[in-house]
Amino acid sequence: MTSAILLFLFIALLFYLVFGGADFGAGMVESTLGKSSVDLRARQLISRAIAPVWEANHVWLVLLVVIVFMGFPTVYTTVSIYLHLPVIALLMGIVLRGCAFTFRHYDQLDDRFFEFYGAVFRLSSYWAPFFLGVIASALPTGAIQPEEERFWAVYVAPWLTLHGFATGAFVCSLCGFVASVFLVGESNEADIRHLFSRRALGFLAVMVGLGGVTFLTAWLSGFPLPTEFMNSLFSVASFVLATVLLVPFVRTLQGQQPKRARPWAVGIVGAILVGWCGAFFPVAVRLGNGQTLDWYSTAAPPPVQMALLVALLVGSLLIFPALVFLMRTFKS
Amino acid sequence: MGPGLRASESFFPQGVPRPIISAMTEFMAARSQMAMSLGFHIIFASIGVAMPFLMATSHYLFLKTGNPVHRHLTQAWSKGVAIFFAVGAVSGTLLSFELGLLWPGFMEHAGAIIGMPFSWEGTAFFLEAIALGLFLYGWDRLSPWVHWSCGLIVGLSGVASALFVICANGWMNSPAGFDWNGGNPINIDPVAAMFNEAAALQGIHMVVGAFEAVGFAVAGVHGWLYLGRPRPIHLSALKIALTFGAIAAILQPLVGDLSAKSVARRQPIKLAAMEGHFNTQTHAPLIVGGIPDEDERVTNWAIHLPGFLSFLAFGRFDAEVKGLNDFPRELWPPVAVTHFAFQIMVGLGTVLMLVGLLFLILTKWRPGWISDRRFLWLVVGCTPLGFVAIEAGWVVTEVGRQPWIIYGVMKTADALTPRPGIQWTFALYTALYLILSLVSGFLLWRQTLLLHRELEGEE
């Protein structure tokens, strides 16, 4: 039963990375655009593409949080205490991004405000996924120190690390990558497609580089991530899969129907996520004092898990058709 | 492993003068932050719950009559819905994290027990977000009645999600579905927890309150705009909004009465604080107004209506109503705050009920008087009252539950995060909410400018 819940958790995380990530990435892509006529058309396409779907895209995070606090409350409270500060930073980014986008969309009287909202929107589009990465980086590394007494050591040091920043930047590039791929398929015009597919490949290259930096910084700081990754057959296989998927991905991206690149891109992201999780599964949080919180031992009692699973199953039956309808209405 | 650790280093080095903000204790800062986050969110959430129904009504009228005024109104209102929904959604995301950020001691146990309504709320909210996207952007892509029903689904999902999430607050007031076992809860029954005794009435009271507040606020705004220039769109808007508001305002005292009776039975100390009632007695008087003096244990300057508290609380004049004196002092909630909030809520609720009745009477017998300037000014005057009543009501139920976070089970102080420096994050959130409130208000004002420009373009 716990495994079934963990599967839902994984799916929610993957969908948040893909859909919510595409949203964040759209703001990043927008920040790479200038004022030339093709760039202006691209900007309009971005707004049009995310407007109907961004709200729905971000609900995955709420779902994620609810599964964790209902199914694994100790994990939720541990993160809430020790990673309080980067969580606040993440939330500020999410709030500002959503509001700035909406305000920009509806307040069409004056260019000065338009520019201001746009700037907040683009900045927060980097800020939020960055801190997602920072938070994720601190979980498996054993950087959290419950035995420490000083404020800095308990509440700042675990996440304010090179590895944290590298992971944050990596998540940013991943979001930019996903967004660019989706945006290619949103247009029928060759110059716009070319613009976005160049960015997709650019973000992909940055992502690969930052992936390496993430491992390097982990190794330099003595975090177990690289060794665990190498020792896990699952992770190595996922890494190989992600690399292999690059071939059909690039081919479809540059082909006649770039929409076909989307499933490959999602596959690559999925493989990366499986690889990262698989390295230390079933550990959820590793603490500096040697204690580990693993998913199975921190799971809520069986009646609660059952209730959660039922809610997730019924919810899926309601949500998936609705989501498909939404995407079909606006994306075809 | 748990939230027991406190980092002992002082946030400020020795000798550095501490700014006034850190004079607030961590505990008060956390409570204030939570109160502010909830107080902010409830305004936007109420609009998200009720406004779609107003919008669907106007939309329905357009589809049935083809009157362009109703199309303009639907589209103007849908922009308002979009703006408020976005802010409400992100503030709600914030809250789902804040429960853990501020009160990990609570979430450690409550997360599992009362998580179920949150998961259902998440589902309802997801559907709402999808339906909203379809509605806002589907004017040209969906067939007219499919499009209309998306708008209706936004409203229905909103109501559902409100009812679900309030089950959680109901559980905090009326805990069920577990044996506390000295801090290690066992025999957890999530269904019993969700369907606790307080959930249904609290939920209905809130939803009716949302319609009341939004109905009067929207009517007031359009009344104001109509007084500025008598465009038909504003009068139509006012009538639709005020119909919802009036019906809600008339139902609300009935729901409120049932709620209070439930509180009298389950949380007698909260009732005593709400009413400023210190001495246990039969034929207990209803205390209207007044200033409770917690040290002297008396409410001064009040109007006492003999026997009516017993009657309202239990349906019989000779029923015994427990007074605060019957309970240990350390279990008293802040009496003055709770009492004032309650009096404000009931007072405003009464005013709105009377204005609502007046509107319905006029609609039936003197419809022309609705556009009379005096009535319009009355409606304008009522604009914020419903929302003030909502905030007051939440103060009653949340402050009235103190010192408990789970009534009779866990004290709020024991749930607090060990992280020091909450005063600073409180300041940060306050700044954020202030900015968001100002910008949304500013945006709405500009939306009316846009609307008028559009209408002018067609004249």
Short mmCIF file of C-alpha atoms in Angstrom, two decimals, chain B residues 67-428:
data_model
loop_
_atom_site.label_atom_id
_atom_site.label_comp_id
_atom_site.label_asym_id
_atom_site.label_seq_id
_atom_site.Cartn_x
_atom_site.Cartn_y
_atom_site.Cartn_z
CA ASN B 67 -28.59 41.01 -24.28
CA PRO B 68 -25.02 42.34 -24.88
CA VAL B 69 -25.05 44.01 -21.45
CA HIS B 70 -24.91 40.57 -19.88
CA ARG B 71 -22.07 39.49 -22.12
CA HIS B 72 -20.02 42.53 -21.08
CA LEU B 73 -20.86 41.87 -17.47
CA THR B 74 -19.91 38.20 -17.65
CA GLN B 75 -16.61 39.02 -19.26
CA ALA B 76 -15.85 41.85 -16.84
CA TRP B 77 -16.70 39.65 -13.88
CA SER B 78 -14.68 36.75 -15.24
CA LYS B 79 -11.59 38.96 -15.29
CA GLY B 80 -12.24 39.77 -11.65
CA VAL B 81 -12.63 36.05 -10.92
CA ALA B 82 -9.37 35.30 -12.72
CA ILE B 83 -7.41 37.88 -10.78
CA PHE B 84 -8.80 36.91 -7.40
CA PHE B 85 -8.58 33.19 -8.10
CA ALA B 86 -4.89 33.46 -8.97
CA VAL B 87 -4.08 35.31 -5.76
CA GLY B 88 -6.29 32.96 -3.75
CA ALA B 89 -4.65 29.91 -5.29
CA VAL B 90 -1.10 30.96 -4.54
CA SER B 91 -2.00 32.08 -1.02
CA GLY B 92 -3.62 28.69 -0.51
CA THR B 93 -0.43 26.94 -1.67
CA LEU B 94 1.40 29.08 0.86
CA LEU B 95 -0.95 27.95 3.62
CA SER B 96 -0.48 24.26 2.88
CA PHE B 97 3.22 24.75 3.60
CA GLU B 98 2.68 27.18 6.45
CA LEU B 99 0.82 24.61 8.49
CA GLY B 100 4.09 22.74 8.74
CA LEU B 101 6.41 25.73 8.80
CA LEU B 102 4.73 27.27 11.84
CA TRP B 103 3.11 24.32 13.59
CA PRO B 104 5.13 21.17 12.97
CA GLY B 105 4.13 19.86 16.39
CA PHE B 106 0.56 19.94 15.20
CA MET B 107 1.18 18.55 11.70
CA GLU B 108 3.28 15.66 13.02
CA HIS B 109 0.06 14.14 14.33
CA ALA B 110 -2.71 16.02 12.57
CA GLY B 111 -1.25 15.43 9.13
CA ALA B 112 -2.18 11.78 9.13
CA ILE B 113 -5.44 12.09 11.05
CA ILE B 114 -7.02 14.99 9.19
CA GLY B 115 -5.12 14.78 5.89
CA MET B 116 -8.06 13.24 4.07
CA PRO B 117 -10.19 16.38 3.68
CA PHE B 118 -7.08 18.13 2.38
CA SER B 119 -6.65 15.51 -0.30
CA TRP B 120 -10.29 15.87 -1.33
CA GLU B 121 -9.91 19.63 -1.29
CA GLY B 122 -6.90 19.24 -3.55
CA THR B 123 -8.95 17.24 -6.02
CA ALA B 124 -11.80 19.76 -5.99
CA PHE B 125 -9.35 22.60 -6.40
CA PHE B 126 -7.64 20.87 -9.31
CA LEU B 127 -10.97 20.50 -11.09
CA GLU B 128 -11.71 24.13 -10.34
CA ALA B 129 -8.43 25.27 -11.87
CA ILE B 130 -9.06 23.19 -14.98
CA ALA B 131 -12.64 24.44 -15.31
CA LEU B 132 -11.46 28.02 -14.86
CA GLY B 133 -8.90 27.70 -17.63
CA LEU B 134 -11.57 26.25 -19.90
CA PHE B 135 -14.02 29.00 -19.00
CA LEU B 136 -11.70 32.00 -19.25
CA TYR B 137 -10.14 31.00 -22.54
CA GLY B 138 -12.80 28.83 -24.09
CA TRP B 139 -15.22 31.49 -25.36
CA ASP B 140 -14.43 30.68 -28.96
CA ARG B 141 -13.40 27.08 -28.57
CA LEU B 142 -16.27 25.46 -26.72
CA SER B 143 -19.92 25.28 -27.60
CA PRO B 144 -21.96 27.89 -25.66
CA TRP B 145 -23.61 25.61 -23.11
CA VAL B 146 -20.48 23.49 -22.55
CA HIS B 147 -18.66 26.77 -21.98
CA TRP B 148 -21.33 27.93 -19.53
CA SER B 149 -21.21 24.70 -17.58
CA CYS B 150 -17.45 25.12 -17.13
CA GLY B 151 -18.18 28.37 -15.36
CA LEU B 152 -20.72 26.62 -13.17
CA ILE B 153 -18.25 23.83 -12.39
CA VAL B 154 -15.75 26.44 -11.18
CA GLY B 155 -18.33 27.49 -8.61
CA LEU B 156 -19.38 23.98 -7.60
CA SER B 157 -15.79 22.80 -7.18
CA GLY B 158 -15.07 25.93 -5.20
CA VAL B 159 -17.92 25.22 -2.80
CA ALA B 160 -16.84 21.58 -2.51
CA SER B 161 -13.25 22.48 -1.78
CA ALA B 162 -14.34 25.00 0.86
CA LEU B 163 -16.54 22.41 2.58
CA PHE B 164 -13.72 19.85 2.51
CA VAL B 165 -11.04 22.09 3.89
CA ILE B 166 -13.30 23.35 6.66
CA CYS B 167 -13.69 19.75 7.85
CA ALA B 168 -10.09 20.14 8.98
CA ASN B 169 -10.85 23.24 11.00
CA GLY B 170 -13.94 21.53 12.37
CA TRP B 171 -11.72 18.69 13.57
CA MET B 172 -9.52 21.16 15.44
CA ASN B 173 -12.63 22.30 17.32
CA SER B 174 -14.23 18.90 17.67
CA PRO B 175 -11.50 16.25 17.52
CA ALA B 176 -12.58 12.79 16.43
CA GLY B 177 -11.26 9.63 14.88
CA PHE B 178 -8.31 8.87 17.15
CA ASP B 179 -7.20 7.99 20.68
CA TRP B 180 -4.59 10.47 21.83
CA ASN B 181 -2.71 7.94 23.94
CA GLY B 182 -0.58 10.61 25.61
CA GLY B 183 0.82 12.05 22.39
CA ASN B 184 1.10 8.91 20.28
CA PRO B 185 -2.24 8.75 18.54
CA ILE B 186 -3.62 5.28 17.83
CA ASN B 187 -6.78 3.79 16.35
CA ILE B 188 -6.82 6.46 13.69
CA ASP B 189 -10.04 6.56 11.71
CA PRO B 190 -9.69 9.16 8.95
CA VAL B 191 -13.34 8.99 7.98
CA ALA B 192 -14.56 9.66 11.52
CA ALA B 193 -12.02 12.48 11.76
CA MET B 194 -13.24 14.10 8.56
CA PHE B 195 -16.93 13.80 9.43
CA ASN B 196 -16.51 15.30 12.89
CA GLU B 197 -19.37 17.03 14.67
CA ALA B 198 -18.34 20.55 13.85
CA ALA B 199 -17.58 20.08 10.16
CA ALA B 200 -20.98 20.36 8.48
CA LEU B 201 -22.28 23.44 10.26
CA GLN B 202 -18.97 25.28 10.10
CA GLY B 203 -18.75 24.52 6.40
CA ILE B 204 -22.27 25.67 5.60
CA HIS B 205 -21.86 28.77 7.75
CA MET B 206 -18.70 29.71 5.82
CA VAL B 207 -20.14 29.05 2.37
CA VAL B 208 -23.29 31.08 3.12
CA GLY B 209 -21.03 33.77 4.56
CA ALA B 210 -18.99 33.84 1.37
CA PHE B 211 -22.10 34.44 -0.74
CA GLU B 212 -23.27 37.09 1.69
CA ALA B 213 -19.97 38.96 1.70
CA VAL B 214 -19.35 38.71 -2.03
CA GLY B 215 -22.95 39.53 -2.92
CA PHE B 216 -22.95 42.73 -0.91
CA ALA B 217 -19.42 43.74 -1.89
CA VAL B 218 -20.03 43.32 -5.62
CA ALA B 219 -23.39 45.08 -5.32
CA GLY B 220 -21.74 47.93 -3.46
CA VAL B 221 -19.01 48.37 -6.06
CA HIS B 222 -21.49 48.42 -8.90
CA GLY B 223 -23.79 50.69 -6.92
CA TRP B 224 -20.93 53.13 -6.54
CA LEU B 225 -20.15 52.93 -10.26
CA TYR B 226 -23.83 53.44 -11.12
CA LEU B 227 -23.99 56.52 -8.92
CA GLY B 228 -21.02 57.84 -10.88
CA ARG B 229 -22.71 57.23 -14.21
CA PRO B 230 -26.02 55.33 -14.57
CA ARG B 231 -24.98 52.66 -17.04
CA PRO B 232 -27.46 49.73 -17.23
CA ILE B 233 -24.65 47.19 -16.77
CA HIS B 234 -24.06 48.31 -13.20
CA LEU B 235 -27.71 48.10 -12.23
CA SER B 236 -27.97 44.59 -13.67
CA ALA B 237 -24.84 43.63 -11.82
CA LEU B 238 -26.14 45.05 -8.58
CA LYS B 239 -29.40 43.18 -8.85
CA ILE B 240 -27.74 39.84 -9.52
CA ALA B 241 -25.20 40.30 -6.75
CA LEU B 242 -27.66 41.57 -4.21
CA THR B 243 -30.06 38.70 -4.86
CA PHE B 244 -27.36 36.25 -3.84
CA GLY B 245 -26.30 38.47 -0.96
CA ALA B 246 -29.80 38.99 0.37
CA ILE B 247 -30.77 35.33 0.32
CA ALA B 248 -27.51 34.43 2.03
CA ALA B 249 -27.95 37.20 4.59
CA ILE B 250 -31.39 35.91 5.52
CA LEU B 251 -30.25 32.27 5.79
CA GLN B 252 -27.10 33.10 7.72
CA PRO B 253 -28.67 33.95 11.11
CA LEU B 254 -30.44 30.57 11.02
CA VAL B 255 -27.22 28.73 10.22
CA GLY B 256 -25.39 30.83 12.78
CA ASP B 257 -27.93 29.95 15.44
CA LEU B 258 -27.45 26.23 14.75
CA SER B 259 -23.68 26.72 14.84
CA ALA B 260 -23.85 28.48 18.20
CA LYS B 261 -26.02 25.72 19.64
CA SER B 262 -23.40 23.21 18.50
CA VAL B 263 -20.65 25.26 20.10
CA ALA B 264 -22.66 25.53 23.32
CA ARG B 265 -22.75 21.78 23.52
CA ARG B 266 -19.19 20.97 22.41
CA GLN B 267 -17.10 23.97 23.43
CA PRO B 268 -18.91 25.62 26.33
CA ILE B 269 -15.92 27.74 27.21
CA LYS B 270 -15.82 29.20 23.71
CA LEU B 271 -19.50 30.05 23.96
CA ALA B 272 -18.97 31.68 27.33
CA ALA B 273 -16.15 33.80 25.93
CA MET B 274 -18.13 34.76 22.81
CA GLU B 275 -21.00 35.89 24.97
CA GLY B 276 -18.91 37.50 27.71
CA HIS B 277 -20.72 35.19 30.11
CA PHE B 278 -18.90 34.67 33.40
CA ASN B 279 -21.40 33.15 35.82
CA THR B 280 -22.92 29.74 35.30
CA GLN B 281 -26.69 30.02 35.60
CA THR B 282 -30.07 29.00 34.30
CA HIS B 283 -32.14 31.77 32.64
CA ALA B 284 -28.78 33.16 31.49
CA PRO B 285 -29.07 36.64 29.99
CA LEU B 286 -27.96 37.41 26.47
CA ILE B 287 -25.21 40.00 26.74
CA VAL B 288 -25.32 42.47 23.87
CA GLY B 289 -22.28 44.68 23.44
CA GLY B 290 -20.26 45.48 26.51
CA ILE B 291 -16.62 45.23 27.51
CA PRO B 292 -15.56 42.03 29.29
CA ASP B 293 -13.22 42.60 32.20
CA GLU B 294 -11.28 39.36 32.63
CA ASP B 295 -9.81 40.31 35.99
CA GLU B 296 -13.07 41.41 37.57
CA ARG B 297 -14.87 38.59 35.73
CA VAL B 298 -17.71 40.75 34.57
CA THR B 299 -18.89 42.34 31.33
CA ASN B 300 -19.55 46.03 31.78
CA TRP B 301 -21.60 48.47 29.72
CA ALA B 302 -23.68 45.72 28.16
CA ILE B 303 -27.36 45.30 27.53
CA HIS B 304 -28.62 42.20 29.31
CA LEU B 305 -31.61 40.42 27.76
CA PRO B 306 -32.86 38.10 30.53
CA GLY B 307 -33.02 34.40 29.77
CA PHE B 308 -32.18 34.75 26.12
CA LEU B 309 -28.75 33.16 26.20
CA SER B 310 -30.21 29.99 27.70
CA PHE B 311 -32.95 30.07 25.11
CA LEU B 312 -30.66 30.63 22.11
CA ALA B 313 -28.00 28.17 23.26
CA PHE B 314 -30.26 25.32 24.31
CA GLY B 315 -33.80 26.17 23.29
CA ARG B 316 -35.05 26.50 26.85
CA PHE B 317 -35.10 29.51 29.16
CA ASP B 318 -34.33 27.32 32.16
CA ALA B 319 -31.29 25.66 30.56
CA GLU B 320 -28.01 26.07 32.39
CA VAL B 321 -25.30 27.89 30.48
CA LYS B 322 -21.78 27.44 31.81
CA GLY B 323 -19.89 30.62 32.59
CA LEU B 324 -16.15 31.24 32.35
CA ASN B 325 -15.84 31.04 36.13
CA ASP B 326 -16.50 27.33 35.92
CA PHE B 327 -13.26 26.78 34.03
CA PRO B 328 -9.62 27.12 35.08
CA ARG B 329 -8.28 30.57 34.21
CA GLU B 330 -5.43 29.14 32.13
CA LEU B 331 -7.93 27.51 29.80
CA TRP B 332 -9.76 30.74 29.03
CA PRO B 333 -9.37 32.08 25.51
CA PRO B 334 -8.79 35.83 25.17
CA VAL B 335 -12.28 36.84 26.29
CA ALA B 336 -12.44 40.47 25.19
CA VAL B 337 -11.19 39.75 21.66
CA THR B 338 -13.57 36.82 21.22
CA HIS B 339 -16.52 38.75 22.59
CA PHE B 340 -15.92 41.85 20.46
CA ALA B 341 -15.44 39.78 17.34
CA PHE B 342 -18.65 37.91 18.01
CA GLN B 343 -20.64 41.08 18.62
CA ILE B 344 -19.24 42.61 15.42
CA MET B 345 -20.12 39.54 13.38
CA VAL B 346 -23.67 39.29 14.69
CA GLY B 347 -24.21 43.05 14.49
CA LEU B 348 -23.08 43.24 10.88
CA GLY B 349 -24.99 40.09 10.04
CA THR B 350 -28.15 41.70 11.38
CA VAL B 351 -27.58 44.85 9.35
CA LEU B 352 -27.04 42.85 6.18
CA MET B 353 -30.09 40.72 6.86
CA LEU B 354 -32.23 43.85 7.16
CA VAL B 355 -30.80 45.43 4.00
CA GLY B 356 -31.25 42.11 2.21
CA LEU B 357 -34.88 41.91 3.30
CA LEU B 358 -35.41 45.48 2.14
CA PHE B 359 -33.95 44.66 -1.26
CA LEU B 360 -36.15 41.61 -1.72
CA ILE B 361 -39.24 43.56 -0.66
CA LEU B 362 -38.38 46.36 -3.09
CA THR B 363 -37.76 43.88 -5.88
CA LYS B 364 -41.23 42.46 -5.43
CA TRP B 365 -43.24 45.62 -4.75
CA ARG B 366 -41.23 48.73 -5.73
CA PRO B 367 -38.56 47.70 -8.25
CA GLY B 368 -38.09 51.29 -9.40
CA TRP B 369 -36.79 52.24 -5.96
CA ILE B 370 -33.73 50.06 -6.39
CA SER B 371 -32.14 52.72 -8.57
CA ASP B 372 -33.08 55.44 -6.08
CA ARG B 373 -29.95 57.25 -4.88
CA ARG B 374 -30.74 56.70 -1.21
CA PHE B 375 -31.01 52.94 -1.61
CA LEU B 376 -27.85 52.89 -3.72
CA TRP B 377 -25.94 54.75 -1.04
CA LEU B 378 -27.20 52.27 1.54
CA VAL B 379 -25.89 49.41 -0.61
CA VAL B 380 -22.58 51.19 -1.14
CA GLY B 381 -22.30 51.59 2.62
CA CYS B 382 -22.69 47.84 3.05
CA THR B 383 -19.83 46.99 0.67
CA PRO B 384 -17.17 45.84 3.16
CA LEU B 385 -19.50 44.67 5.91
CA GLY B 386 -19.82 41.06 4.83
CA PHE B 387 -16.06 40.62 4.66
CA VAL B 388 -15.57 42.29 8.02
CA ALA B 389 -18.13 39.84 9.39
CA ILE B 390 -16.22 36.90 7.88
CA GLU B 391 -12.97 38.05 9.46
CA ALA B 392 -14.73 38.66 12.77
CA GLY B 393 -16.29 35.20 12.62
CA TRP B 394 -12.94 33.54 12.03
CA VAL B 395 -11.50 35.47 14.95
CA VAL B 396 -14.31 34.12 17.12
CA THR B 397 -13.70 30.52 16.19
CA GLU B 398 -9.91 30.59 16.11
CA VAL B 399 -9.20 32.88 19.07
CA GLY B 400 -12.10 31.31 20.93
CA ARG B 401 -10.44 27.92 20.62
CA GLN B 402 -7.23 29.08 22.33
CA PRO B 403 -5.22 27.94 24.19
CA TRP B 404 -5.92 24.79 22.20
CA ILE B 405 -4.85 24.02 18.67
CA ILE B 406 -6.68 20.69 18.91
CA TYR B 407 -9.47 21.35 21.40
CA GLY B 408 -8.88 19.55 24.65
CA VAL B 409 -5.94 17.64 23.19
CA MET B 410 -2.99 19.82 22.15
CA LYS B 411 -2.11 23.35 23.16
CA THR B 412 -1.13 25.79 20.43
CA ALA B 413 2.07 26.63 22.28
CA ASP B 414 3.18 22.99 22.10
CA ALA B 415 2.78 22.88 18.34
CA LEU B 416 5.16 25.74 17.59
CA THR B 417 8.23 25.35 15.41
CA PRO B 418 11.56 25.55 17.23
CA ARG B 419 12.99 27.81 14.55
CA PRO B 420 13.79 31.21 16.05
CA GLY B 421 13.31 34.53 14.33
CA ILE B 422 9.66 34.05 13.34
CA GLN B 423 9.18 37.78 13.84
CA TRP B 424 11.20 38.39 10.70
CA THR B 425 9.26 35.97 8.53
CA PHE B 426 6.08 37.50 9.93
CA ALA B 427 7.33 40.88 8.76
CA LEU B 428 8.16 39.41 5.36
#
